[in-house]
Amino acid sequence: MTKTSVAKKLFSATLLLLASTSLASAEGTLQLFNWGDYTSPELLAKFEKETGIKVTVTDYDSNDTALAKIEAGASGFDLVVPSANYVPIFAEKGLIQELDLTKIPHHSNIAPEWMDVPYDPGRKFTIPWQWGTTGMAVNQKAYSGDVNTSAIFLDPPPELIGKVNVTPEMNDVLALATMYMGGEPCSEDAELMKKVRDKLLEAKPKWGSMDYGMTEKMSSNDVMASEYWNGAIFRVRLANPDVKYGYPKEGYIKWMDQVALLTDAKNVEEAYKFLDFISLPENAALISSYARYANGITGSEAFMPEDMKTAPEILIPAEFQAAGHFLPACTGKAQDYITAIWTELQK
């Protein structure tokens, strides 16, 4: 054997060793693409301890941000957490894959009311993460009037002018404004949507900001009112008892976020272990205990903190039950109107 052939064999062996080392280092990892400040560190630590799988979480601030990133391709993520009205969009674009339920034996723990949902019948694509509402949060030191109305941001009382935040979630803002003006979300009524546009443009100069991060900003009295999510405002109230959450009587948003397996996921087996893990009541409760939203897993309530069982941000008052609406996925003219109004509002 020549020196050249020996060298070639050694080089090939080295390449194989490097390749196997690289593959080994990739095993036991999982990439989760989730909303910011929404994933329990305790849950991740428990999952890693029980499975040996390390989860890396990358944050996003909106459904549109997540969709654009994944649609661009080669995101490197395995799991994503879209809201209900975005699940059909992800599925239709082929970005998420149908689940093999034999690999999620605790799938049966999903509560009956969250199993056969219109956006994912039979839960073929997703596992529940958390659900909640989008309503109004008001610091009662600044304003002691009615908080159960979208007038808080669409017709702000004098005490709140310049002190109101609007969370820059296009579909949420347009839906709340449409219901405030007497319509239904995803309306194709041109005259109604013109009124919605005019109302938003009239209201905008009275806002102080269009931003996220209200958990910190309302806790510290930097913002006096905001259209925001119930669980985050629950956390605010624990830090700042002057803050109260309201359910707009004109109509507010109900939503559920759920975990889906991306079509181009690399760590598929690890992803299935995570999906089954969060389907256990005690683990779903860890998710809720951190972010302070309800979840869709039967029996998780028994593992919840006591304050979640009576929280007004979690328990929707009977008088406002009928005003809650799950948002459909807007299409056609409805989406064109929404996008055009939002574009004008951003100017």
Coordinates of C-alpha atoms in Angstrom, one line a residue:
M1 CA 0.0 0.0 0.0
T2 CA 1.4 3.3 -1.0
K3 CA 1.8 6.3 1.3
T4 CA -0.8 8.1 -0.8
S5 CA -3.4 5.4 -0.3
V6 CA -2.8 5.3 3.4
A7 CA -3.2 9.0 3.6
K8 CA -6.4 8.8 1.7
K9 CA -7.8 6.2 4.0
L10 CA -6.8 8.2 7.1
F11 CA -8.4 11.3 5.6
S12 CA -11.6 9.4 4.9
A13 CA -11.7 7.9 8.4
T14 CA -11.2 11.4 9.9
L15 CA -14.1 12.8 7.8
L16 CA -16.4 9.9 9.0
L17 CA -15.4 10.6 12.6
L18 CA -16.1 14.3 12.2
A19 CA -19.4 13.6 10.6
S20 CA -20.5 11.2 13.3
T21 CA -19.4 13.7 16.0
S22 CA -21.5 16.4 14.3
L23 CA -24.5 14.2 14.1
A24 CA -24.2 13.2 17.7
S25 CA -24.0 16.8 18.8
A26 CA -27.3 17.5 17.0
E27 CA -29.2 14.7 18.7
G28 CA -31.2 15.6 21.8
T29 CA -32.0 19.1 20.8
L30 CA -35.2 20.9 19.9
Q31 CA -35.9 24.3 18.4
L32 CA -39.1 26.0 19.6
F33 CA -40.3 29.2 17.9
N34 CA -42.7 30.9 20.3
W35 CA -44.1 34.2 21.5
G36 CA -41.9 36.2 23.7
D37 CA -42.1 35.7 27.5
Y38 CA -44.5 32.8 27.0
T39 CA -42.4 29.7 27.7
S40 CA -42.0 28.4 31.3
P41 CA -38.3 27.9 32.2
E42 CA -39.4 25.4 34.8
L43 CA -41.2 23.4 32.1
L44 CA -38.1 23.4 29.9
A45 CA -35.8 22.3 32.8
K46 CA -38.2 19.5 33.7
F47 CA -38.4 18.3 30.1
E48 CA -34.6 18.3 29.7
K49 CA -34.1 16.4 33.0
E50 CA -36.7 13.8 32.0
T51 CA -35.7 13.3 28.4
G52 CA -32.2 14.7 28.0
I53 CA -33.4 16.9 25.2
K54 CA -32.4 20.6 25.4
V55 CA -34.9 23.1 24.0
T56 CA -33.8 26.3 22.5
V57 CA -36.5 29.0 22.4
T58 CA -36.5 31.8 19.8
D59 CA -39.1 34.5 20.4
Y60 CA -41.4 36.4 18.0
D61 CA -43.8 39.2 18.7
S62 CA -46.7 38.4 16.3
N63 CA -48.3 35.7 14.2
D64 CA -47.3 37.6 11.0
T65 CA -43.7 37.7 12.1
A66 CA -43.7 33.9 12.7
L67 CA -45.4 33.2 9.4
A68 CA -43.1 35.4 7.4
K69 CA -40.0 33.8 8.9
I70 CA -41.1 30.3 8.4
E71 CA -42.5 30.9 4.9
A72 CA -39.1 32.3 3.9
G73 CA -37.7 28.8 4.4
A74 CA -34.8 27.2 6.2
S75 CA -35.8 28.6 9.5
G76 CA -34.2 25.9 11.5
F77 CA -37.2 25.6 13.8
D78 CA -39.0 22.4 14.7
L79 CA -42.2 23.7 16.5
V80 CA -44.2 26.9 16.2
V81 CA -47.0 28.3 18.3
P82 CA -49.6 30.0 16.0
S83 CA -53.0 31.4 17.1
A84 CA -56.2 29.8 16.1
N85 CA -56.9 31.9 13.0
Y86 CA -53.4 31.3 11.7
V87 CA -53.5 27.5 11.9
P88 CA -55.4 27.2 8.6
I89 CA -53.0 29.6 6.9
F90 CA -49.9 27.5 8.0
A91 CA -51.7 24.3 7.0
E92 CA -52.8 25.6 3.6
K93 CA -49.3 26.8 2.8
G94 CA -47.9 23.4 3.7
L95 CA -45.7 24.8 6.5
I96 CA -46.9 22.4 9.2
Q97 CA -47.5 18.7 9.0
E98 CA -50.3 16.4 10.1
L99 CA -49.4 14.7 13.4
D100 CA -48.8 11.0 14.0
L101 CA -51.0 10.7 17.0
T102 CA -49.6 7.3 17.9
K103 CA -46.5 9.2 18.9
I104 CA -48.6 11.4 21.3
P105 CA -50.3 8.9 23.6
H106 CA -51.5 11.6 25.9
H107 CA -53.3 13.4 23.1
S108 CA -56.5 12.1 24.8
N109 CA -55.9 14.6 27.6
I110 CA -57.0 17.5 25.4
A111 CA -60.3 18.8 26.8
P112 CA -63.4 17.9 24.7
E113 CA -64.2 21.5 24.0
W114 CA -60.7 22.0 22.6
M115 CA -60.6 18.9 20.5
D116 CA -62.9 19.4 17.6
V117 CA -62.1 23.0 16.9
P118 CA -63.1 24.6 13.6
Y119 CA -59.6 25.7 12.8
D120 CA -58.1 22.2 13.3
P121 CA -60.9 19.5 13.4
G122 CA -59.9 16.5 15.5
R123 CA -56.6 18.2 16.4
K124 CA -54.8 16.7 13.5
F125 CA -52.2 19.4 13.3
T126 CA -51.8 21.0 16.7
I127 CA -51.6 20.5 20.5
P128 CA -53.1 23.2 22.8
W129 CA -50.6 25.6 24.4
Q130 CA -52.7 28.3 26.1
W131 CA -55.9 30.2 25.5
G132 CA -57.2 33.6 26.6
T133 CA -58.8 36.9 25.6
T134 CA -57.8 40.2 24.2
G135 CA -59.4 43.1 26.2
M136 CA -58.7 46.3 28.0
A137 CA -56.3 47.0 30.8
V138 CA -56.7 50.2 32.8
N139 CA -54.8 51.7 35.8
Q140 CA -57.7 52.9 38.0
K141 CA -55.6 55.6 39.6
A142 CA -55.7 57.3 36.2
Y143 CA -59.3 56.4 35.2
S144 CA -62.0 54.9 37.5
G145 CA -64.8 54.6 34.8
D146 CA -66.0 51.7 32.8
V147 CA -63.2 49.4 31.6
N148 CA -65.4 46.9 29.8
T149 CA -65.4 48.8 26.5
S150 CA -63.2 49.4 23.5
A151 CA -63.8 53.1 24.0
I152 CA -60.7 52.9 26.2
F153 CA -58.6 53.1 23.0
L154 CA -61.1 54.1 20.3
D155 CA -62.8 57.0 22.2
P156 CA -60.4 57.6 25.1
P157 CA -61.7 59.5 28.1
P158 CA -59.9 62.8 28.8
E159 CA -58.0 61.2 31.7
L160 CA -56.4 58.6 29.3
I161 CA -55.6 60.7 26.3
G162 CA -51.9 60.3 25.5
K163 CA -51.6 57.5 28.1
V164 CA -53.1 54.6 26.1
N165 CA -51.1 51.9 24.4
V166 CA -52.4 49.9 21.4
T167 CA -50.7 46.6 20.8
P168 CA -49.6 46.4 17.2
E169 CA -51.4 43.2 16.3
M170 CA -53.2 44.0 13.1
N171 CA -56.0 41.4 13.3
D172 CA -56.8 42.1 16.9
V173 CA -57.0 45.9 16.6
L174 CA -59.1 45.7 13.4
A175 CA -61.4 43.1 14.9
L176 CA -62.0 45.1 18.1
A177 CA -62.6 48.3 16.1
T178 CA -65.0 46.5 13.8
M179 CA -67.0 45.1 16.6
Y180 CA -67.0 48.5 18.3
M181 CA -68.5 50.0 15.2
G182 CA -71.3 47.3 15.2
G183 CA -69.8 44.8 12.7
E184 CA -68.4 41.3 12.8
P185 CA -64.7 40.5 12.4
C186 CA -63.6 39.9 8.8
S187 CA -66.4 42.1 7.4
E188 CA -66.5 42.7 3.7
D189 CA -68.9 45.7 4.1
A190 CA -67.1 48.5 2.4
E191 CA -69.1 51.3 4.2
L192 CA -68.6 49.7 7.6
M193 CA -64.9 49.3 7.1
K194 CA -64.6 52.9 6.0
K195 CA -66.1 53.9 9.3
V196 CA -63.7 51.6 11.1
R197 CA -60.8 53.2 9.3
D198 CA -62.0 56.7 10.1
K199 CA -62.5 55.8 13.8
L200 CA -59.0 54.4 14.1
L201 CA -57.4 57.4 12.3
E202 CA -59.4 59.7 14.6
A203 CA -58.3 57.8 17.7
K204 CA -54.6 57.4 16.9
P205 CA -53.5 60.9 17.9
K206 CA -54.9 60.2 21.4
W207 CA -52.7 57.2 21.9
G208 CA -49.4 57.3 23.7
S209 CA -47.8 54.3 22.0
M210 CA -48.2 51.2 19.8
D211 CA -46.1 48.7 21.6
Y212 CA -45.6 45.4 23.3
G213 CA -44.1 44.8 26.7
M214 CA -47.0 46.0 28.8
T215 CA -46.3 43.5 31.6
E216 CA -43.4 45.7 32.6
K217 CA -44.7 49.1 31.5
M218 CA -48.1 48.9 33.2
S219 CA -46.6 47.3 36.3
S220 CA -44.4 50.4 36.6
N221 CA -47.1 52.9 35.8
D222 CA -45.3 54.0 32.6
V223 CA -48.6 53.2 30.7
M224 CA -52.0 53.8 32.1
A225 CA -54.2 51.8 29.7
S226 CA -53.8 49.3 26.9
E227 CA -55.5 46.9 24.6
Y228 CA -53.7 43.7 25.7
W229 CA -53.9 40.0 26.6
N230 CA -55.5 38.8 29.8
G231 CA -52.7 36.6 31.2
A232 CA -50.2 39.4 30.8
I233 CA -52.5 41.8 32.6
F234 CA -53.1 39.2 35.4
R235 CA -49.3 39.3 35.9
V236 CA -49.5 43.1 35.9
R237 CA -52.2 43.1 38.6
L238 CA -50.1 40.9 40.8
A239 CA -47.3 43.6 40.6
N240 CA -49.7 46.6 40.5
P241 CA -53.1 46.1 42.1
D242 CA -54.4 49.3 40.6
V243 CA -54.6 47.7 37.2
K244 CA -58.0 46.2 36.2
Y245 CA -58.8 44.0 33.1
G246 CA -62.0 44.7 31.1
Y247 CA -64.0 42.7 28.6
P248 CA -65.4 45.1 25.9
K249 CA -69.1 44.7 25.8
E250 CA -69.1 45.7 22.1
G251 CA -67.1 42.5 21.5
Y252 CA -63.7 41.1 22.5
I253 CA -61.4 38.4 21.2
K254 CA -61.1 34.9 22.4
W255 CA -58.0 33.0 21.1
M256 CA -56.0 29.9 21.6
D257 CA -52.4 29.3 20.7
Q258 CA -51.2 25.8 19.9
V259 CA -48.1 24.0 19.0
A260 CA -47.6 22.7 15.5
L261 CA -44.8 20.6 13.9
L262 CA -43.1 22.3 11.0
T263 CA -42.9 20.4 7.7
D264 CA -39.2 21.0 7.5
A265 CA -38.5 20.1 11.1
K266 CA -35.2 18.4 11.7
N267 CA -35.7 17.1 15.2
V268 CA -38.9 15.3 14.7
E269 CA -38.7 12.6 17.3
E270 CA -37.7 15.2 19.9
A271 CA -40.6 17.3 18.9
Y272 CA -43.1 14.5 19.4
K273 CA -41.7 13.9 22.9
F274 CA -42.3 17.6 23.7
L275 CA -45.8 17.5 22.3
D276 CA -46.7 14.5 24.4
F277 CA -45.0 16.1 27.4
I278 CA -47.1 19.2 27.3
S279 CA -50.2 17.1 27.0
L280 CA -49.8 15.9 30.6
P281 CA -51.9 17.9 33.1
E282 CA -49.0 18.7 35.5
N283 CA -46.9 20.0 32.6
A284 CA -49.6 22.0 31.0
A285 CA -50.1 23.6 34.4
L286 CA -46.5 24.7 34.4
I287 CA -47.1 26.5 31.2
S288 CA -50.1 28.3 32.6
S289 CA -48.6 29.0 36.0
Y290 CA -45.8 30.9 34.3
A291 CA -47.7 33.0 31.6
R292 CA -51.0 33.1 33.6
Y293 CA -53.3 31.9 30.8
A294 CA -55.6 28.9 30.8
N295 CA -54.8 25.8 28.8
G296 CA -56.7 23.1 27.0
I297 CA -55.6 20.0 28.9
T298 CA -58.1 18.2 31.2
G299 CA -57.0 17.9 34.8
S300 CA -54.4 20.7 34.7
E301 CA -56.4 22.9 37.1
A302 CA -55.5 20.6 40.0
F303 CA -51.8 21.6 39.6
M304 CA -52.5 25.4 39.1
P305 CA -51.7 28.1 41.7
E306 CA -54.7 29.0 43.8
D307 CA -54.8 32.5 42.6
M308 CA -55.5 31.3 39.0
K309 CA -58.7 29.6 40.1
T310 CA -60.4 32.9 41.1
A311 CA -58.6 35.4 38.8
P312 CA -61.1 37.8 37.1
E313 CA -58.7 37.9 34.1
I314 CA -59.2 34.1 33.7
L315 CA -62.8 33.6 34.7
I316 CA -64.9 35.5 32.2
P317 CA -68.0 37.1 33.9
A318 CA -71.3 35.6 32.8
E319 CA -72.5 38.9 31.5
F320 CA -69.6 39.1 29.0
Q321 CA -69.5 35.5 27.9
A322 CA -71.6 36.1 24.7
A323 CA -69.5 39.1 23.7
G324 CA -66.4 36.9 23.1
H325 CA -65.5 35.9 19.5
F326 CA -62.9 33.6 18.1
L327 CA -61.4 35.3 15.0
P328 CA -61.7 33.5 11.7
A329 CA -58.9 33.6 9.2
C330 CA -59.9 36.6 7.1
T331 CA -59.7 36.2 3.3
G332 CA -60.5 38.0 0.1
K333 CA -62.0 41.5 0.4
A334 CA -62.0 41.3 4.2
Q335 CA -58.2 40.8 4.4
D336 CA -57.7 43.5 1.7
Y337 CA -59.6 46.0 3.8
I338 CA -57.8 45.1 7.0
T339 CA -54.4 45.3 5.4
A340 CA -55.2 48.6 3.7
I341 CA -56.5 50.2 6.9
W342 CA -53.5 48.9 8.9
T343 CA -51.0 50.3 6.3
E344 CA -52.7 53.7 6.6
L345 CA -52.7 53.6 10.4
Q346 CA -48.9 52.9 10.4
K347 CA -48.1 56.1 8.4

